[in-house]
PDB file of C-alpha atoms and ligand atoms in Angstrom:
ATOM      1  CA  MET A   1     154.862  76.786  86.491  1.00 60.00           C
ATOM      2  CA  ALA A   2     155.216  80.364  85.296  1.00 66.00           C
ATOM      3  CA  GLU A   3     155.028  82.995  88.041  1.00 71.00           C
ATOM      4  CA  ALA A   4     151.893  85.228  88.013  1.00 70.00           C
ATOM      5  CA  PRO A   5     152.701  88.773  86.856  1.00 76.00           C
ATOM      6  CA  HIS A   6     153.166  91.189  89.725  1.00 84.00           C
ATOM      7  CA  ALA A   7     150.555  93.859  90.487  1.00 84.00           C
ATOM      8  CA  THR A   8     153.154  96.610  89.980  1.00 84.00           C
ATOM      9  CA  GLN A   9     153.011  95.674  86.293  1.00 83.00           C
ATOM     10  CA  THR A  10     149.368  94.611  85.794  1.00 92.00           C
ATOM     11  CA  LEU A  11     147.572  97.340  87.730  1.00 96.00           C
ATOM     12  CA  THR A  12     148.020  99.945  85.003  1.00 97.00           C
ATOM     13  CA  ASP A  13     146.214  97.837  82.387  1.00 96.00           C
ATOM     14  CA  GLU A  14     143.515  96.985  84.912  1.00 97.00           C
ATOM     15  CA  VAL A  15     142.801 100.681  85.560  1.00 97.00           C
ATOM     16  CA  ILE A  16     142.809 101.500  81.861  1.00 97.00           C
ATOM     17  CA  ALA A  17     140.409  98.617  81.154  1.00 97.00           C
ATOM     18  CA  ARG A  18     137.852 100.336  83.403  1.00 98.00           C
ATOM     19  CA  LEU A  19     137.604 103.064  80.775  1.00 98.00           C
ATOM     20  CA  ASP A  20     135.899 100.626  78.407  1.00 97.00           C
ATOM     21  CA  GLY A  21     132.517 102.252  79.051  1.00 97.00           C
ATOM     22  CA  CYS A  22     133.753 105.776  78.353  1.00 98.00           C
ATOM     23  CA  THR A  23     131.929 107.155  75.312  1.00 98.00           C
ATOM     24  CA  ASP A  24     133.889 110.409  75.026  1.00 98.00           C
ATOM     25  CA  ALA A  25     136.794 109.405  72.762  1.00 98.00           C
ATOM     26  CA  ARG A  26     139.028 112.394  73.546  1.00 98.00           C
ATOM     27  CA  PHE A  27     138.446 112.122  77.307  1.00 98.00           C
ATOM     28  CA  LYS A  28     139.226 108.410  77.100  1.00 98.00           C
ATOM     29  CA  GLU A  29     142.458 109.117  75.202  1.00 98.00           C
ATOM     30  CA  VAL A  30     143.554 111.754  77.724  1.00 98.00           C
ATOM     31  CA  MET A  31     142.686 109.672  80.811  1.00 98.00           C
ATOM     32  CA  THR A  32     144.353 106.537  79.411  1.00 98.00           C
ATOM     33  CA  SER A  33     147.566 108.450  78.804  1.00 98.00           C
ATOM     34  CA  LEU A  34     147.343 110.181  82.194  1.00 98.00           C
ATOM     35  CA  VAL A  35     146.990 106.863  84.040  1.00 98.00           C
ATOM     36  CA  ARG A  36     149.902 105.360  82.085  1.00 98.00           C
ATOM     37  CA  HIS A  37     152.205 108.296  82.746  1.00 98.00           C
ATOM     38  CA  VAL A  38     151.309 108.647  86.433  1.00 98.00           C
ATOM     39  CA  HIS A  39     151.805 104.914  86.998  1.00 98.00           C
ATOM     40  CA  ASP A  40     155.113 104.984  85.085  1.00 97.00           C
ATOM     41  CA  PHE A  41     156.213 107.942  87.198  1.00 98.00           C
ATOM     42  CA  VAL A  42     155.314 106.203  90.478  1.00 98.00           C
ATOM     43  CA  ARG A  43     157.199 103.067  89.346  1.00 97.00           C
ATOM     44  CA  SER A  44     160.212 104.939  88.002  1.00 97.00           C
ATOM     45  CA  VAL A  45     160.910 106.831  91.245  1.00 98.00           C
ATOM     46  CA  ASP A  46     159.696 103.922  93.400  1.00 98.00           C
ATOM     47  CA  LEU A  47     157.432 106.392  95.235  1.00 98.00           C
ATOM     48  CA  THR A  48     156.883 105.696  98.945  1.00 98.00           C
ATOM     49  CA  GLY A  49     153.571 106.046 100.788  1.00 98.00           C
ATOM     50  CA  GLU A  50     154.973 108.997 102.723  1.00 98.00           C
ATOM     51  CA  GLU A  51     156.058 110.793  99.545  1.00 98.00           C
ATOM     52  CA  TRP A  52     152.633 110.263  97.964  1.00 98.00           C
ATOM     53  CA  MET A  53     150.934 111.628 101.093  1.00 98.00           C
ATOM     54  CA  ASN A  54     153.257 114.683 100.947  1.00 98.00           C
ATOM     55  CA  THR A  55     152.233 115.168  97.325  1.00 98.00           C
ATOM     56  CA  ILE A  56     148.547 115.028  98.218  1.00 98.00           C
ATOM     57  CA  GLN A  57     149.081 117.530 101.035  1.00 98.00           C
ATOM     58  CA  PHE A  58     150.982 119.821  98.639  1.00 98.00           C
ATOM     59  CA  LEU A  59     148.148 119.697  96.084  1.00 98.00           C
ATOM     60  CA  THR A  60     145.579 120.309  98.838  1.00 98.00           C
ATOM     61  CA  ALA A  61     147.537 123.370 100.041  1.00 98.00           C
ATOM     62  CA  THR A  62     147.818 124.571  96.423  1.00 98.00           C
ATOM     63  CA  GLY A  63     144.015 124.493  96.099  1.00 98.00           C
ATOM     64  CA  GLN A  64     143.556 126.177  99.466  1.00 98.00           C
ATOM     65  CA  ALA A  65     145.882 129.028  98.437  1.00 97.00           C
ATOM     66  CA  CYS A  66     143.566 129.937  95.518  1.00 94.00           C
ATOM     67  CA  ASN A  67     141.094 132.793  95.816  1.00 89.00           C
ATOM     68  CA  ASP A  68     139.513 135.311  93.413  1.00 79.00           C
ATOM     69  CA  LYS A  69     142.842 137.163  93.088  1.00 77.00           C
ATOM     70  CA  ARG A  70     145.282 134.288  93.318  1.00 87.00           C
ATOM     71  CA  GLN A  71     145.504 131.078  91.277  1.00 90.00           C
ATOM     72  CA  GLU A  72     148.169 128.865  92.812  1.00 95.00           C
ATOM     73  CA  PHE A  73     147.456 125.984  90.397  1.00 95.00           C
ATOM     74  CA  ILE A  74     148.229 128.210  87.393  1.00 94.00           C
ATOM     75  CA  LEU A  75     151.450 129.192  89.155  1.00 95.00           C
ATOM     76  CA  LEU A  76     152.260 125.506  89.544  1.00 97.00           C
ATOM     77  CA  SER A  77     151.545 124.886  85.872  1.00 97.00           C
ATOM     78  CA  ASP A  78     153.632 127.962  84.902  1.00 97.00           C
ATOM     79  CA  THR A  79     156.656 127.064  87.009  1.00 97.00           C
ATOM     80  CA  LEU A  80     156.714 123.469  85.769  1.00 98.00           C
ATOM     81  CA  GLY A  81     156.682 124.724  82.170  1.00 98.00           C
ATOM     82  CA  VAL A  82     153.279 123.157  81.428  1.00 98.00           C
ATOM     83  CA  SER A  83     151.538 126.457  80.629  1.00 97.00           C
ATOM     84  CA  MET A  84     154.250 127.405  78.134  1.00 97.00           C
ATOM     85  CA  LEU A  85     154.160 123.927  76.595  1.00 97.00           C
ATOM     86  CA  VAL A  86     150.385 124.181  76.062  1.00 97.00           C
ATOM     87  CA  VAL A  87     150.827 127.672  74.510  1.00 96.00           C
ATOM     88  CA  ALA A  88     153.631 126.441  72.211  1.00 93.00           C
ATOM     89  CA  LEU A  89     151.604 123.391  71.112  1.00 94.00           C
ATOM     90  CA  ALA A  90     148.576 125.564  70.324  1.00 91.00           C
ATOM     91  CA  GLN A  91     150.679 127.895  68.223  1.00 87.00           C
ATOM     92  CA  ALA A  92     152.419 125.039  66.399  1.00 85.00           C
ATOM     93  CA  ARG A  93     148.982 123.568  65.620  1.00 85.00           C
ATOM     94  CA  ALA A  94     147.706 126.927  64.343  1.00 79.00           C
ATOM     95  CA  SER A  95     150.789 127.647  62.220  1.00 73.00           C
ATOM     96  CA  ALA A  96     150.792 124.158  60.685  1.00 70.00           C
ATOM     97  CA  ASP A  97     147.707 125.110  58.682  1.00 65.00           C
ATOM     98  CA  ALA A  98     148.318 128.849  58.382  1.00 68.00           C
ATOM     99  CA  SER A  99     149.334 130.524  55.192  1.00 67.00           C
ATOM    100  CA  GLY A 100     151.354 133.735  55.069  1.00 69.00           C
ATOM    101  CA  ALA A 101     154.775 135.023  54.129  1.00 74.00           C
ATOM    102  CA  THR A 102     156.001 135.361  57.733  1.00 85.00           C
ATOM    103  CA  PRO A 103     155.011 133.532  60.896  1.00 90.00           C
ATOM    104  CA  ALA A 104     152.574 135.145  63.306  1.00 94.00           C
ATOM    105  CA  THR A 105     153.981 136.838  66.419  1.00 96.00           C
ATOM    106  CA  GLU A 106     154.969 134.213  68.949  1.00 96.00           C
ATOM    107  CA  ALA A 107     152.658 133.655  71.895  1.00 96.00           C
ATOM    108  CA  THR A 108     153.652 133.306  75.519  1.00 97.00           C
ATOM    109  CA  VAL A 109     151.938 132.713  78.854  1.00 96.00           C
ATOM    110  CA  GLN A 110     149.077 134.972  79.935  1.00 94.00           C
ATOM    111  CA  GLY A 111     150.020 134.846  83.615  1.00 92.00           C
ATOM    112  CA  PRO A 112     147.687 135.526  86.540  1.00 89.00           C
ATOM    113  CA  TYR A 113     147.474 139.329  86.309  1.00 91.00           C
ATOM    114  CA  TYR A 114     145.223 139.808  83.292  1.00 93.00           C
ATOM    115  CA  TRP A 115     142.140 141.861  84.245  1.00 93.00           C
ATOM    116  CA  VAL A 116     139.203 141.842  81.846  1.00 94.00           C
ATOM    117  CA  GLY A 117     137.692 145.270  81.170  1.00 95.00           C
ATOM    118  CA  ALA A 118     140.678 147.638  81.089  1.00 96.00           C
ATOM    119  CA  PRO A 119     139.548 151.062  79.807  1.00 97.00           C
ATOM    120  CA  GLU A 120     139.825 151.940  76.092  1.00 98.00           C
ATOM    121  CA  ARG A 121     142.370 154.718  75.641  1.00 98.00           C
ATOM    122  CA  PRO A 122     143.228 156.979  72.699  1.00 98.00           C
ATOM    123  CA  LEU A 123     146.523 156.419  70.890  1.00 98.00           C
ATOM    124  CA  GLY A 124     149.340 158.182  72.726  1.00 98.00           C
ATOM    125  CA  TYR A 125     147.678 157.875  76.162  1.00 98.00           C
ATOM    126  CA  ASP A 126     150.005 157.286  79.133  1.00 98.00           C
ATOM    127  CA  ILE A 127     148.826 154.284  81.183  1.00 98.00           C
ATOM    128  CA  GLY A 128     151.922 154.487  83.391  1.00 96.00           C
ATOM    129  CA  GLU A 129     151.401 157.991  84.734  1.00 93.00           C
ATOM    130  CA  SER A 130     150.168 156.913  88.182  1.00 91.00           C
ATOM    131  CA  VAL A 131     152.762 154.228  88.866  1.00 93.00           C
ATOM    132  CA  PRO A 132     156.471 154.374  89.706  1.00 96.00           C
ATOM    133  CA  GLY A 133     158.750 153.761  86.750  1.00 96.00           C
ATOM    134  CA  GLU A 134     160.667 155.301  83.876  1.00 97.00           C
ATOM    135  CA  PRO A 135     158.399 156.588  81.064  1.00 98.00           C
ATOM    136  CA  THR A 136     158.510 154.586  77.858  1.00 98.00           C
ATOM    137  CA  LEU A 137     156.987 155.236  74.437  1.00 98.00           C
ATOM    138  CA  TYR A 138     155.793 151.992  72.804  1.00 98.00           C
ATOM    139  CA  THR A 139     155.298 152.165  69.048  1.00 98.00           C
ATOM    140  CA  GLY A 140     154.697 149.700  66.243  1.00 98.00           C
ATOM    141  CA  ARG A 141     152.236 148.267  63.828  1.00 98.00           C
ATOM    142  CA  VAL A 142     149.823 145.370  63.651  1.00 98.00           C
ATOM    143  CA  THR A 143     149.828 143.575  60.300  1.00 98.00           C
ATOM    144  CA  ASP A 144     148.717 140.247  58.919  1.00 96.00           C
ATOM    145  CA  THR A 145     151.303 137.586  58.047  1.00 94.00           C
ATOM    146  CA  GLU A 146     151.583 139.086  54.521  1.00 94.00           C
ATOM    147  CA  GLY A 147     152.601 142.440  56.045  1.00 96.00           C
ATOM    148  CA  ARG A 148     149.291 144.159  55.286  1.00 97.00           C
ATOM    149  CA  PRO A 149     148.345 146.691  57.992  1.00 98.00           C
ATOM    150  CA  LEU A 150     145.379 145.855  60.193  1.00 98.00           C
ATOM    151  CA  ALA A 151     143.351 148.945  61.012  1.00 98.00           C
ATOM    152  CA  ASP A 152     141.323 149.011  64.239  1.00 98.00           C
ATOM    153  CA  ALA A 153     143.280 146.050  65.665  1.00 98.00           C
ATOM    154  CA  ARG A 154     142.944 145.861  69.466  1.00 98.00           C
ATOM    155  CA  LEU A 155     145.847 145.835  71.907  1.00 98.00           C
ATOM    156  CA  ASP A 156     144.905 144.997  75.501  1.00 98.00           C
ATOM    157  CA  VAL A 157     148.054 145.994  77.401  1.00 98.00           C
ATOM    158  CA  TRP A 158     149.123 145.456  81.019  1.00 98.00           C
ATOM    159  CA  SER A 159     152.278 145.323  83.105  1.00 95.00           C
ATOM    160  CA  GLY A 160     153.609 145.655  86.604  1.00 95.00           C
ATOM    161  CA  ASP A 161     155.088 148.990  87.618  1.00 93.00           C
ATOM    162  CA  GLY A 162     158.722 150.062  87.512  1.00 93.00           C
ATOM    163  CA  ASP A 163     159.283 148.159  90.767  1.00 93.00           C
ATOM    164  CA  GLY A 164     157.724 144.967  89.376  1.00 93.00           C
ATOM    165  CA  VAL A 165     154.421 145.246  91.292  1.00 93.00           C
ATOM    166  CA  TYR A 166     151.031 144.672  89.589  1.00 94.00           C
ATOM    167  CA  ASP A 167     147.928 146.641  90.625  1.00 92.00           C
ATOM    168  CA  MET A 168     146.235 143.332  91.532  1.00 89.00           C
ATOM    169  CA  GLN A 169     148.923 142.713  94.152  1.00 87.00           C
ATOM    170  CA  VAL A 170     148.127 145.884  96.072  1.00 86.00           C
ATOM    171  CA  GLU A 171     146.175 144.806  99.195  1.00 83.00           C
ATOM    172  CA  GLY A 172     142.763 146.426  99.529  1.00 85.00           C
ATOM    173  CA  SER A 173     142.890 148.290  96.190  1.00 87.00           C
ATOM    174  CA  ASP A 174     140.565 147.681  93.254  1.00 88.00           C
ATOM    175  CA  GLN A 175     142.141 150.389  91.081  1.00 92.00           C
ATOM    176  CA  MET A 176     143.386 149.368  87.630  1.00 95.00           C
ATOM    177  CA  LEU A 177     146.893 150.720  86.961  1.00 95.00           C
ATOM    178  CA  ALA A 178     149.260 150.363  84.001  1.00 96.00           C
ATOM    179  CA  ARG A 179     146.485 148.818  81.873  1.00 98.00           C
ATOM    180  CA  GLY A 180     144.606 149.969  78.820  1.00 98.00           C
ATOM    181  CA  VAL A 181     143.058 148.982  75.519  1.00 98.00           C
ATOM    182  CA  PHE A 182     144.255 150.694  72.328  1.00 98.00           C
ATOM    183  CA  ARG A 183     143.122 150.475  68.693  1.00 98.00           C
ATOM    184  CA  THR A 184     145.435 150.836  65.710  1.00 98.00           C
ATOM    185  CA  ASP A 185     144.914 153.673  63.225  1.00 98.00           C
ATOM    186  CA  ALA A 186     144.115 153.265  59.505  1.00 98.00           C
ATOM    187  CA  GLN A 187     147.757 152.317  58.775  1.00 98.00           C
ATOM    188  CA  GLY A 188     147.781 149.659  61.503  1.00 98.00           C
ATOM    189  CA  ARG A 189     149.964 151.839  63.747  1.00 98.00           C
ATOM    190  CA  PHE A 190     149.836 152.135  67.520  1.00 98.00           C
ATOM    191  CA  TRP A 191     151.656 154.296  70.031  1.00 98.00           C
ATOM    192  CA  LEU A 192     151.217 154.494  73.748  1.00 98.00           C
ATOM    193  CA  TRP A 193     153.117 155.447  76.867  1.00 98.00           C
ATOM    194  CA  SER A 194     153.730 153.355  79.953  1.00 98.00           C
ATOM    195  CA  ILE A 195     156.765 152.555  82.102  1.00 97.00           C
ATOM    196  CA  ARG A 196     159.809 150.380  81.424  1.00 97.00           C
ATOM    197  CA  PRO A 197     158.839 147.184  83.231  1.00 95.00           C
ATOM    198  CA  SER A 198     161.118 145.739  85.879  1.00 95.00           C
ATOM    199  CA  PHE A 199     161.921 142.107  86.603  1.00 96.00           C
ATOM    200  CA  TYR A 200     159.977 140.659  89.572  1.00 95.00           C
ATOM    201  CA  PRO A 201     159.608 137.425  91.515  1.00 96.00           C
ATOM    202  CA  ILE A 202     156.467 135.328  91.243  1.00 95.00           C
ATOM    203  CA  PRO A 203     154.492 135.071  94.516  1.00 94.00           C
ATOM    204  CA  MET A 204     156.685 132.960  96.793  1.00 96.00           C
ATOM    205  CA  ASP A 205     154.595 132.897  99.984  1.00 95.00           C
ATOM    206  CA  GLY A 206     152.547 129.795  99.086  1.00 97.00           C
ATOM    207  CA  PRO A 207     153.143 126.097  98.448  1.00 98.00           C
ATOM    208  CA  VAL A 208     154.531 126.721  94.936  1.00 98.00           C
ATOM    209  CA  GLY A 209     157.073 129.152  96.435  1.00 98.00           C
ATOM    210  CA  ALA A 210     158.138 126.448  98.900  1.00 98.00           C
ATOM    211  CA  MET A 211     158.524 124.011  95.989  1.00 98.00           C
ATOM    212  CA  ILE A 212     160.634 126.526  94.014  1.00 98.00           C
ATOM    213  CA  GLU A 213     162.899 127.108  97.011  1.00 98.00           C
ATOM    214  CA  ARG A 214     163.328 123.377  97.578  1.00 98.00           C
ATOM    215  CA  MET A 215     164.169 122.934  93.887  1.00 98.00           C
ATOM    216  CA  GLY A 216     166.923 125.555  94.287  1.00 98.00           C
ATOM    217  CA  ARG A 217     165.469 127.795  91.563  1.00 98.00           C
ATOM    218  CA  ASP A 218     165.484 131.557  91.140  1.00 98.00           C
ATOM    219  CA  PRO A 219     161.890 132.921  91.333  1.00 98.00           C
ATOM    220  CA  ASN A 220     162.241 135.920  88.983  1.00 98.00           C
ATOM    221  CA  ARG A 221     160.723 136.842  85.647  1.00 98.00           C
ATOM    222  CA  PRO A 222     162.626 139.283  83.391  1.00 98.00           C
ATOM    223  CA  GLY A 223     161.038 142.706  82.718  1.00 97.00           C
ATOM    224  CA  HIS A 224     158.151 142.456  80.253  1.00 98.00           C
ATOM    225  CA  ILE A 225     154.918 144.098  79.183  1.00 98.00           C
ATOM    226  CA  HIS A 226     151.878 141.923  78.383  1.00 98.00           C
ATOM    227  CA  MET A 227     149.424 142.308  75.551  1.00 98.00           C
ATOM    228  CA  ILE A 228     146.594 140.477  73.821  1.00 98.00           C
ATOM    229  CA  VAL A 229     146.561 141.604  70.192  1.00 98.00           C
ATOM    230  CA  SER A 230     143.458 140.866  68.145  1.00 98.00           C
ATOM    231  CA  ALA A 231     141.746 141.915  64.914  1.00 98.00           C
ATOM    232  CA  ASP A 232     138.625 140.801  63.062  1.00 97.00           C
ATOM    233  CA  GLY A 233     139.222 137.702  60.944  1.00 95.00           C
ATOM    234  CA  HIS A 234     142.579 136.947  62.570  1.00 94.00           C
ATOM    235  CA  VAL A 235     143.889 134.647  65.288  1.00 92.00           C
ATOM    236  CA  PRO A 236     144.495 136.695  68.462  1.00 94.00           C
ATOM    237  CA  VAL A 237     147.865 136.400  70.167  1.00 96.00           C
ATOM    238  CA  THR A 238     148.559 136.606  73.895  1.00 97.00           C
ATOM    239  CA  THR A 239     152.156 137.626  74.271  1.00 98.00           C
ATOM    240  CA  HIS A 240     154.769 139.857  75.943  1.00 98.00           C
ATOM    241  CA  LEU A 241     157.576 142.145  74.894  1.00 98.00           C
ATOM    242  CA  PHE A 242     160.681 141.456  76.967  1.00 98.00           C
ATOM    243  CA  VAL A 243     163.188 144.184  77.915  1.00 98.00           C
ATOM    244  CA  ALA A 244     166.354 143.141  76.077  1.00 98.00           C
ATOM    245  CA  ASP A 245     168.913 143.745  78.780  1.00 93.00           C
ATOM    246  CA  SER A 246     166.754 142.755  81.735  1.00 97.00           C
ATOM    247  CA  PRO A 247     168.207 140.505  84.420  1.00 97.00           C
ATOM    248  CA  TYR A 248     166.753 136.964  84.305  1.00 98.00           C
ATOM    249  CA  ILE A 249     166.158 137.038  80.546  1.00 98.00           C
ATOM    250  CA  GLU A 250     167.989 133.689  80.399  1.00 97.00           C
ATOM    251  CA  SER A 251     166.239 132.122  83.395  1.00 97.00           C
ATOM    252  CA  ASP A 252     162.552 133.145  83.349  1.00 98.00           C
ATOM    253  CA  ILE A 253     160.910 131.101  86.118  1.00 98.00           C
ATOM    254  CA  VAL A 254     157.910 130.364  83.825  1.00 98.00           C
ATOM    255  CA  PHE A 255     159.933 129.645  80.636  1.00 98.00           C
ATOM    256  CA  GLY A 256     158.041 132.353  78.723  1.00 98.00           C
ATOM    257  CA  VAL A 257     160.919 134.095  76.896  1.00 98.00           C
ATOM    258  CA  ARG A 258     161.074 133.754  73.116  1.00 97.00           C
ATOM    259  CA  GLU A 259     163.985 135.252  71.171  1.00 97.00           C
ATOM    260  CA  SER A 260     161.559 136.974  68.788  1.00 97.00           C
ATOM    261  CA  LEU A 261     159.884 138.834  71.677  1.00 98.00           C
ATOM    262  CA  ILE A 262     163.044 140.408  73.106  1.00 98.00           C
ATOM    263  CA  VAL A 263     163.055 144.119  72.300  1.00 98.00           C
ATOM    264  CA  PRO A 264     165.834 146.698  72.751  1.00 98.00           C
ATOM    265  CA  PHE A 265     164.705 149.675  74.834  1.00 98.00           C
ATOM    266  CA  GLU A 266     166.389 152.865  73.643  1.00 98.00           C
ATOM    267  CA  GLN A 267     167.167 155.607  76.159  1.00 98.00           C
ATOM    268  CA  HIS A 268     166.510 159.290  75.304  1.00 98.00           C
ATOM    269  CA  PRO A 269     167.435 162.568  77.013  1.00 98.00           C
ATOM    270  CA  PRO A 270     164.629 165.053  77.814  1.00 98.00           C
ATOM    271  CA  GLY A 271     163.147 166.594  74.653  1.00 98.00           C
ATOM    272  CA  THR A 272     160.446 166.032  72.060  1.00 98.00           C
ATOM    273  CA  ALA A 273     159.491 162.358  71.748  1.00 98.00           C
ATOM    274  CA  ALA A 274     158.638 160.710  68.408  1.00 97.00           C
ATOM    275  CA  ASP A 275     154.906 161.237  68.997  1.00 97.00           C
ATOM    276  CA  GLY A 276     155.442 164.953  69.712  1.00 97.00           C
ATOM    277  CA  ARG A 277     155.175 164.722  73.509  1.00 97.00           C
ATOM    278  CA  GLU A 278     157.479 167.135  75.335  1.00 98.00           C
ATOM    279  CA  MET A 279     159.465 165.211  77.929  1.00 98.00           C
ATOM    280  CA  ASP A 280     161.172 167.102  80.740  1.00 97.00           C
ATOM    281  CA  GLN A 281     162.863 163.928  81.977  1.00 97.00           C
ATOM    282  CA  PRO A 282     164.785 161.112  80.271  1.00 98.00           C
ATOM    283  CA  TYR A 283     162.581 158.424  78.761  1.00 98.00           C
ATOM    284  CA  TRP A 284     162.794 155.156  76.833  1.00 98.00           C
ATOM    285  CA  SER A 285     161.288 153.922  73.594  1.00 98.00           C
ATOM    286  CA  ALA A 286     160.545 150.421  72.325  1.00 98.00           C
ATOM    287  CA  HIS A 287     159.312 149.437  68.872  1.00 98.00           C
ATOM    288  CA  TYR A 288     157.610 146.205  67.808  1.00 98.00           C
ATOM    289  CA  ASP A 289     155.498 145.076  64.867  1.00 98.00           C
ATOM    290  CA  PHE A 290     152.897 142.399  65.621  1.00 98.00           C
ATOM    291  CA  ARG A 291     151.763 139.919  62.961  1.00 97.00           C
ATOM    292  CA  LEU A 292     148.453 138.071  63.164  1.00 95.00           C
ATOM    293  CA  ALA A 293     147.586 134.946  61.180  1.00 91.00           C
ATOM    294  CA  PRO A 294     144.297 134.819  59.286  1.00 90.00           C
ATOM    295  CA  ALA A 295     141.575 132.914  61.136  1.00 88.00           C
ATOM    296  CA  ARG A 296     140.579 129.637  59.528  1.00 78.00           C
ATOM    297  CA  THR A 297     137.226 129.719  57.864  1.00 73.00           C
ATOM    298  CA  ALA A 298     135.175 126.565  58.375  1.00 60.00           C
TER     299      ALA A 298
HETATM  300  C1  BEZ B   1     153.205 137.327  84.731  1.00 53.17           C
HETATM  301  O1  BEZ B   1     153.951 137.578  83.839  1.00 53.17           O
HETATM  302  O2  BEZ B   1     152.424 138.205  85.026  1.00 53.17           O
HETATM  303  C2  BEZ B   1     153.266 136.003  85.431  1.00 53.17           C
HETATM  304  C3  BEZ B   1     153.276 134.852  84.675  1.00 53.17           C
HETATM  305  C4  BEZ B   1     153.333 133.622  85.320  1.00 53.17           C
HETATM  306  C5  BEZ B   1     153.401 133.556  86.694  1.00 53.17           C
HETATM  307  C6  BEZ B   1     153.415 134.721  87.457  1.00 53.17           C
HETATM  308  C7  BEZ B   1     153.348 135.960  86.806  1.00 53.17           C
HETATM  309 FE1   FE B   2     153.942 139.714  84.027  1.00 53.17          FE
END
């Protein structure tokens, strides 16, 4: 007589069969795959009861570490490369049906420090004046993927300070620093001042930090400035510019670095900057042209 199949093999199909009544096709597809992969994972590492309980306690602590200023689950997703994978898949999907002579600017993770409602600033404004750091003139253009300038395109810009600290990390302060919204001129040009961003570690005082330490990983991100670039009729891009010679450019803890987003920062002695500003101290400049793909029309 043939032996009955063991539960370690049949349970997966049994769980998936319970989705028969699910009427949401996409949800059913996602949950079926999730069950299969989680069961395969449990089988493949021969997970013990104690290890599973540790996992549940870790996930519980991750949830408990979240508040209105901290999202430990996003940090978990970022450090396991899931956030970047979702971003890369979305962009691959968008570019598969995009036309244009050149690809759109590559996207990268948004991270936890975006703050909706940064003030609109005129071109040339210095958003880094009140934070420590070396002054930097950022210049460039926003065009479509055919190279045509996009006037009145919006750049929502934010970064940590020259020591790698974001305004949102300052205990007890609600003041926005090193943030601003800029609009391109009629030729699609932008210019603004901020600081040269420093590398910094992700928050390591929670359960994700403990996981990173146990994995033997370095917690740092290379220096970068964030921006969401958007324009009417075009697909917005959430991205960064990375400081070319920054430490950790090869080992970003959240896997966000893309070759095309690495920008050389040029050092200048005191004098008249390219936008006419008189600088009595050394400063840096960085140049980058953003390209946005046309939005699909239904
Ligand atoms: C950031 O670049 O702001 C960031 C991204 C992911 C995790 C932590 C910080
Ligand atoms: Fe950042």
